[in-house]
Steps between C-alpha positions, in 0.01 A plus 500: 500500500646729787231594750549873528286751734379778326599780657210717425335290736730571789172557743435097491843463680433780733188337561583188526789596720255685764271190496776245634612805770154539623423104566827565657390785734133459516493122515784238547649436828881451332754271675854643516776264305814634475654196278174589274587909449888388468373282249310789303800718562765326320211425228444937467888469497544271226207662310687828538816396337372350222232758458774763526780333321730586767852347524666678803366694771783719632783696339858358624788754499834421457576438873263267548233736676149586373461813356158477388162312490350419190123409572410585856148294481706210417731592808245529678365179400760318576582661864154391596600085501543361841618177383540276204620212747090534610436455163678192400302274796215662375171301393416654208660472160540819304766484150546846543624439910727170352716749280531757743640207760697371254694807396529640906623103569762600245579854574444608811441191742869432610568916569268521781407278837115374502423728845639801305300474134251784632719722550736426199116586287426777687832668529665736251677418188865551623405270796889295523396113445769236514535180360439204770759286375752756421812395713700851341675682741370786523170392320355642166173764547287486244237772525110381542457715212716301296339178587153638427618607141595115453211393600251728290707389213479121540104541575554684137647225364250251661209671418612461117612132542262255285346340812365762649395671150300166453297526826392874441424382146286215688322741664444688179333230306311451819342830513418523110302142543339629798414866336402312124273243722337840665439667225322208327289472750373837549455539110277234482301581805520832327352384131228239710352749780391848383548603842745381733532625903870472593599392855856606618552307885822466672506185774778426746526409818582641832853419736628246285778346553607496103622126478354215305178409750390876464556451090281151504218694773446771271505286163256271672260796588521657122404159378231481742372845425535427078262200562242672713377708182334186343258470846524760754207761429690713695716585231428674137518291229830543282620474126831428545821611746886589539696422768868547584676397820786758616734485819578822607740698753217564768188316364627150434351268281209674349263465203404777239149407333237628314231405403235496208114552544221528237421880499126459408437267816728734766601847517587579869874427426613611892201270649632195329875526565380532857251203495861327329700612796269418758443117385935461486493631877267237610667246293798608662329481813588924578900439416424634174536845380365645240545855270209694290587766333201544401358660780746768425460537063543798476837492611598209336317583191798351241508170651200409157257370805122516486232523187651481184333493166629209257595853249656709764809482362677771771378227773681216323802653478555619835451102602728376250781736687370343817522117361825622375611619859386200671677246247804726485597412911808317489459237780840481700462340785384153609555265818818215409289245608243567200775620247489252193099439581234561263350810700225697293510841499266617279139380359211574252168376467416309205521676206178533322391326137588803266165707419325487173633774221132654453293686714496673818704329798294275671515397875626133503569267809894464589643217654669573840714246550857551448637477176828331526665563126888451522494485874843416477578915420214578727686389813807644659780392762556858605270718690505840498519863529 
């Protein structure tokens, strides 16, 4: 099973898109990373070539010169990196940013002096590089141009190599558990509510400094909010939950959840994702941030949030393309000194007994604590996008 986006349903990305740049504006004070965005840049680069099946980048005539670019977003890409060297002492551990070191080690490393790689990136492609240990009198040029066309090729090659192919497949099987485990779960909240108020929160936290204390604070706080539903009257009682943790570009670590109330007991869907988001900044002691779109429905009116009737059918399928965006994230990124730890990205609530055959759906208790089946596919060492 390939997850696959429909694209009828094109709004939910637009939507979803505008939520994560209005936390952005509206609410997060962001902390500027350059290793971070270099990081995401080589990963959009990467992600390009494979996307785009691209082999060369420039058009070589027979003197050696450039006589013509071939993708100029991919040129353009590639004159935005400052430098790889930045990359390689880097904390963070990213497959895609291994391959692209590996092939510029090989290619282009020994043609151009570490205080000069900016400008041999931003520069044109008939930019004359020479080789540092060529002792030939007078030395061989080889064009920038040329350079660049071996290295798109060898991150061709490597992109296609079986270890690499195995990771993104990794990541595959990751996001069809995580989407098969969703879908469950809202089927049989589905068949044992006849109404069911849906919950759509965003929570993140403000300035941080996107290393492993800042991943353990705001795990630590979810956990502490999750629990606070079985005695805090301050909170609505729920039926069940997703959540999905995320490190992104300008938000950092950050957690996607929604949740599941009883639509017979509470129908004020914007009042309870606020009385949600006001409990995780005090448990967060006013660090935490926190995004409803509810307040703003209309506008965000595919996202499947609010009252929906166990047969509206329209409802349900507008969330499945939102499970299926949430599980579809491929999760790139993640700090070296928690690669190759069991870090959990992604969680249900227990899945309800399955309802009886006969009869109307009836509104059943659900579990709330987490339901850990195969937690070994339910965890990732990469963090992402």
């Amino acid at each position: 099973m390939k997850l696959h986006i429909d694209q009828s349903y094109i709004s939910i990305l637009q939507e979803q898109s505008a939520i994560q740049d209005k936390i952005i504006k509206d609410k997060a004070v962001t902390v500027s990373n350059p290793v971070l965005e270099l990081n995401f840049l080589i990963i959009r680069i990467i992600e390009y070539i494979r996307n785009n099946f691209i082999q060369s980048l420039y058009r070589i005539g027979a003197n050696g010169f450039v006589t013509n670019t071939i993708d100029k977003h991919l040129d353009g890409l590639l004159k935005s990196i400052t430098s790889i060297e930045t990359l390689e002492n880097s904390r963070y551990y990213c497959a895609e940013v291994e391959i692209f070191i590996r092939a510029y080690r090989h290619l282009i490393q020994s043609y151009i002096d570490s205080c000069d790689e900016r400008h041999f990136w931003e520069s044109g492609p008939n930019l004359p590089c020479i080789h540092n240990g060529d002792e030939c009198i007078p030395p061989e040029i080889v064009r920038k141009g040329v350079l660049i066309n071996r290295l798109v090729s060898k991150l061709d090659e490597l992109i296609y190599n079986e270890p690499y192919k195995q990771i993104r497949r990794n990541r595959a099987d990751k996001s069809e558990h995580q989407y098969k485990r969703s879908i469950k779960l809202v089927t049989r909240l589905r068949e044992t509510n006849s109404k069911l108020l849906v919950l759509r929160i965003d929570f993140s936290l403000k300035g941080q400094e996107f290393n492993a204390t800042s991943l353990e604070e705001i795990r630590e706080y979810l956990s502490k909010l999750l629990k606070r539903f079985h005695f805090d009257t301050a909170l609505p009682e729920i039926v069940g939950y997703i959540w999905k943790l995320e490190f992104g570009e300008q938000k950092g670590y950050h957690y996607h959840c929604i949740f599941f109330l009883d639509g017979n007991k509470y129908q004020k869907d914007a009042y309870y994702a606020d009385q949600i988001g006001q409990v995780w900044q005090k448990i967060t002691e006013e660090k935490g941030i926190y995004f409803n779109c509810h307040r703003d429905k209309f506008k965000y009116r595919h996202l499947a949030i609010g009252m929906a009737r166990h047969d509206d059918q329209e409802f349900f399928d507008n969330l499945d393309q939102v499970l299926i965006y949430i599980c579809k994230q491929d999760q790139f990124l993640i700090e070296k000194s928690l690669n190759g730890e069991d870090v959990r990205t992604f969680q249900t609530s227990v899945i309800p007994k399955e309802a009886k055959p006969l009869g109307r759906p009836r509104n059943k208790p659900t579990q709330l604590d987490t339901d850990d089946d195969n937690p070994q596919t339910d965890s990732s060492s990469e963090i992402d996008a």
